[in-house]
Amino acid sequence: MISGGRDTRRKKEVGELKSTGIVRPVDNLGRIVLPIELRRVLDIDKDAALEVYVDNDSIVLKKYQPACIFCGSAEGVAQYQGRNICGACREAIAALK
């Protein structure tokens, strides 16, 4: 346990979420730092994008995975005019002609 607001460890589970026991402060700009060991375990690179979700009083971070705007699939996604579209939906759109 590191004092001074840097890293206070505690273990508990909330619903299906598992606590890492790591507590980090929010800085003046609203940022938090994810510990390097957590980033390594979850394979989060330095320029990785994370999605932010809110669930009641919880903030959940997930690795961003582009998904199709039509069906939500994350497989075979390509961008067309700034929108993510999967292969199956591209084929369905092409068949409309």
Coordinates of N, CA and C in Angstrom, one line a residue:
M1 N 0.8 -1.2 0.0 CA 0.0 0.0 0.0 C 0.9 1.2 0.0
I2 N 0.6 2.1 -0.9 CA 1.4 3.4 -1.0 C 0.5 4.5 -0.5
S3 N 1.0 5.3 0.5 CA 0.1 6.4 1.0 C 0.3 7.7 0.2
G4 N -0.4 8.7 0.6 CA -0.3 10.0 0.0 C -1.2 10.1 -1.2
G5 N -2.3 9.2 -1.3 CA -3.2 9.3 -2.3 C -2.8 8.7 -3.6
R6 N -1.6 8.0 -3.6 CA -1.1 7.5 -4.9 C -1.7 6.1 -5.2
D7 N -1.6 5.2 -4.3 CA -2.0 3.8 -4.6 C -2.4 3.1 -3.4
T8 N -3.7 3.1 -3.1 CA -4.2 2.4 -1.9 C -4.9 1.1 -2.4
R9 N -4.5 0.0 -1.9 CA -5.0 -1.3 -2.4 C -6.1 -1.9 -1.4
R10 N -7.2 -2.4 -2.0 CA -8.2 -3.0 -1.2 C -8.9 -4.0 -2.2
K11 N -9.4 -5.1 -1.7 CA -10.1 -6.1 -2.5 C -11.5 -6.1 -2.2
K12 N -12.4 -6.1 -3.2 CA -13.8 -6.4 -3.1 C -14.4 -6.5 -4.4
E13 N -15.6 -7.2 -4.5 CA -16.3 -7.4 -5.7 C -17.6 -6.6 -5.7
V14 N -17.9 -6.0 -6.8 CA -19.2 -5.2 -6.9 C -19.9 -5.8 -8.1
G15 N -21.0 -6.5 -7.8 CA -21.8 -7.2 -8.9 C -20.8 -8.1 -9.6
E16 N -20.7 -8.0 -10.9 CA -19.8 -8.8 -11.7 C -18.5 -8.2 -11.8
L17 N -18.3 -7.0 -11.3 CA -17.0 -6.4 -11.5 C -16.0 -6.8 -10.4
K18 N -14.8 -7.0 -10.7 CA -13.8 -7.5 -9.7 C -12.8 -6.3 -9.4
S19 N -12.7 -5.9 -8.2 CA -11.9 -4.8 -7.8 C -10.4 -5.2 -7.9
T20 N -9.6 -4.3 -8.4 CA -8.1 -4.6 -8.5 C -7.5 -4.2 -7.2
G21 N -8.2 -3.4 -6.3 CA -7.7 -2.9 -5.1 C -6.8 -1.7 -5.3
I22 N -6.8 -1.1 -6.5 CA -6.0 0.0 -6.8 C -6.9 1.3 -6.8
V23 N -6.5 2.3 -6.0 CA -7.3 3.6 -6.0 C -6.3 4.6 -6.5
R24 N -6.8 5.4 -7.5 CA -6.0 6.5 -8.1 C -6.7 7.8 -8.0
P25 N -6.0 8.9 -7.8 CA -6.6 10.2 -7.7 C -6.9 10.8 -9.1
V26 N -7.9 11.7 -9.1 CA -8.2 12.4 -10.4 C -7.4 13.7 -10.3
D27 N -6.7 14.1 -11.4 CA -5.9 15.3 -11.3 C -6.7 16.5 -11.7
N28 N -6.1 17.7 -11.8 CA -6.8 19.0 -12.0 C -7.6 19.0 -13.3
L29 N -7.1 18.2 -14.3 CA -7.7 18.1 -15.6 C -8.7 17.0 -15.8
G30 N -9.0 16.3 -14.7 CA -9.9 15.2 -14.7 C -9.4 13.9 -15.2
R31 N -8.0 13.8 -15.2 CA -7.4 12.5 -15.7 C -7.0 11.6 -14.5
I32 N -7.0 10.3 -14.9 CA -6.5 9.3 -14.0 C -5.4 8.5 -14.7
V33 N -4.5 7.9 -14.0 CA -3.4 7.1 -14.6 C -3.7 5.7 -14.4
L34 N -3.8 4.9 -15.4 CA -3.9 3.4 -15.3 C -2.6 2.8 -15.0
P35 N -2.4 2.0 -13.9 CA -1.2 1.5 -13.6 C -0.6 0.6 -14.7
I36 N 0.7 0.6 -14.9 CA 1.4 -0.1 -15.9 C 1.1 -1.6 -15.9
E37 N 1.1 -2.2 -14.6 CA 0.8 -3.6 -14.5 C -0.6 -3.9 -15.0
L38 N -1.6 -3.1 -14.8 CA -2.9 -3.3 -15.3 C -3.0 -3.2 -16.8
R39 N -2.2 -2.2 -17.4 CA -2.2 -2.0 -18.9 C -1.5 -3.2 -19.5
R40 N -0.5 -3.8 -18.9 CA 0.2 -4.9 -19.4 C -0.7 -6.1 -19.4
V41 N -1.4 -6.4 -18.3 CA -2.3 -7.5 -18.2 C -3.4 -7.5 -19.2
L42 N -4.0 -6.3 -19.4 CA -5.1 -6.1 -20.3 C -4.7 -5.7 -21.8
D43 N -3.4 -5.7 -22.0 CA -2.8 -5.4 -23.3 C -3.3 -4.1 -23.9
I44 N -3.2 -3.1 -23.1 CA -3.6 -1.7 -23.5 C -2.3 -0.9 -23.8
D45 N -2.1 -0.6 -25.1 CA -0.9 0.1 -25.5 C -1.1 1.6 -25.2
K46 N 0.0 2.4 -25.3 CA 0.0 3.8 -24.9 C -1.0 4.6 -25.7
D47 N -1.2 4.3 -26.9 CA -2.2 5.1 -27.7 C -3.5 4.4 -28.0
A48 N -3.8 3.4 -27.1 CA -5.1 2.7 -27.3 C -6.3 3.6 -27.0
A49 N -7.4 3.3 -27.6 CA -8.6 4.0 -27.4 C -9.5 3.2 -26.4
L50 N -10.0 3.9 -25.5 CA -10.9 3.2 -24.5 C -12.3 3.9 -24.6
E51 N -13.3 3.1 -24.5 CA -14.7 3.6 -24.4 C -15.1 3.8 -23.0
V52 N -15.9 4.8 -22.7 CA -16.3 5.1 -21.4 C -17.8 4.9 -21.2
Y53 N -18.2 4.0 -20.3 CA -19.6 3.7 -20.0 C -19.9 4.2 -18.6
V54 N -21.2 4.5 -18.4 CA -21.6 4.8 -17.0 C -22.7 3.8 -16.7
D55 N -22.6 3.2 -15.5 CA -23.6 2.3 -15.0 C -24.0 2.6 -13.6
N56 N -25.1 3.3 -13.5 CA -25.5 3.9 -12.2 C -24.4 4.8 -11.6
D57 N -23.7 4.4 -10.6 CA -22.7 5.3 -10.0 C -21.3 4.8 -10.4
S58 N -21.2 3.9 -11.4 CA -19.9 3.4 -11.8 C -19.5 3.9 -13.2
I59 N -18.2 4.0 -13.3 CA -17.6 4.4 -14.6 C -16.8 3.1 -15.1
V60 N -17.1 2.6 -16.3 CA -16.5 1.4 -16.8 C -15.7 1.8 -18.1
L61 N -14.5 1.4 -18.1 CA -13.6 1.6 -19.3 C -13.5 0.2 -20.0
K62 N -13.7 0.3 -21.4 CA -13.5 -0.9 -22.2 C -12.6 -0.6 -23.4
K63 N -11.8 -1.5 -23.8 CA -11.0 -1.3 -25.0 C -11.9 -1.1 -26.2
Y64 N -11.7 0.0 -26.9 CA -12.5 0.3 -28.1 C -12.3 -0.7 -29.2
Q65 N -13.4 -1.2 -29.7 CA -13.5 -2.1 -30.8 C -14.5 -1.5 -31.8
P66 N -14.0 -1.1 -33.0 CA -15.0 -0.5 -33.9 C -16.0 -1.6 -34.3
A67 N -17.3 -1.2 -34.3 CA -18.4 -2.1 -34.7 C -19.2 -1.5 -35.8
C68 N -19.9 -2.3 -36.5 CA -20.7 -2.0 -37.7 C -21.9 -1.1 -37.2
I69 N -22.1 0.0 -37.9 CA -23.2 0.9 -37.5 C -24.6 0.3 -37.7
F70 N -24.7 -0.8 -38.5 CA -26.0 -1.4 -38.8 C -26.3 -2.6 -37.9
C71 N -25.3 -3.5 -37.8 CA -25.6 -4.7 -37.0 C -24.9 -4.8 -35.7
G72 N -23.8 -4.0 -35.5 CA -23.0 -4.1 -34.3 C -21.9 -5.1 -34.3
S73 N -21.7 -5.8 -35.4 CA -20.7 -6.8 -35.4 C -19.3 -6.1 -35.5
A74 N -18.3 -6.7 -34.8 CA -16.9 -6.2 -34.8 C -16.0 -6.9 -35.8
E75 N -16.6 -7.9 -36.5 CA -15.7 -8.7 -37.5 C -15.8 -8.1 -38.9
G76 N -14.6 -8.0 -39.5 CA -14.5 -7.5 -40.9 C -14.9 -6.1 -41.1
V77 N -14.8 -5.3 -40.1 CA -15.2 -3.9 -40.1 C -14.2 -3.0 -41.0
A78 N -14.8 -2.2 -41.9 CA -14.0 -1.3 -42.7 C -14.8 0.0 -42.6
Q79 N -14.0 1.1 -42.8 CA -14.6 2.4 -42.8 C -15.0 2.9 -44.2
Y80 N -16.2 3.4 -44.3 CA -16.7 4.1 -45.5 C -17.3 5.4 -45.1
Q81 N -16.7 6.5 -45.6 CA -17.1 7.8 -45.3 C -17.2 8.1 -43.8
G82 N -16.2 7.6 -43.0 CA -16.2 7.8 -41.6 C -17.1 6.9 -40.8
R83 N -17.8 5.9 -41.4 CA -18.7 5.0 -40.7 C -18.1 3.6 -40.8
N84 N -18.3 2.8 -39.7 CA -17.8 1.4 -39.7 C -18.9 0.5 -40.2
I85 N -18.6 -0.3 -41.2 CA -19.5 -1.2 -41.8 C -18.8 -2.6 -42.0
C86 N -19.5 -3.6 -41.5 CA -18.9 -5.0 -41.6 C -19.2 -5.6 -43.0
G87 N -18.5 -6.6 -43.3 CA -18.5 -7.3 -44.6 C -19.9 -7.7 -45.0
A88 N -20.6 -8.3 -44.1 CA -22.0 -8.8 -44.3 C -22.9 -7.7 -44.7
C89 N -22.8 -6.6 -44.0 CA -23.7 -5.4 -44.3 C -23.3 -4.8 -45.6
R90 N -22.0 -4.7 -45.9 CA -21.5 -4.2 -47.2 C -22.1 -5.0 -48.4
E91 N -22.1 -6.4 -48.2 CA -22.7 -7.2 -49.2 C -24.2 -7.0 -49.3
A92 N -24.9 -6.9 -48.2 CA -26.3 -6.6 -48.3 C -26.7 -5.3 -48.9
I93 N -25.9 -4.3 -48.7 CA -26.1 -3.0 -49.3 C -25.8 -3.1 -50.8
A94 N -24.7 -3.8 -51.2 CA -24.4 -3.9 -52.6 C -25.5 -4.7 -53.3
A95 N -26.2 -5.6 -52.7 CA -27.2 -6.4 -53.3 C -28.5 -5.6 -53.5
L96 N -28.6 -4.5 -52.9 CA -29.8 -3.6 -53.1 C -29.9 -3.0 -54.4
K97 N -28.8 -2.9 -55.2 CA -28.8 -2.3 -56.5 C -29.5 -3.1 -57.5

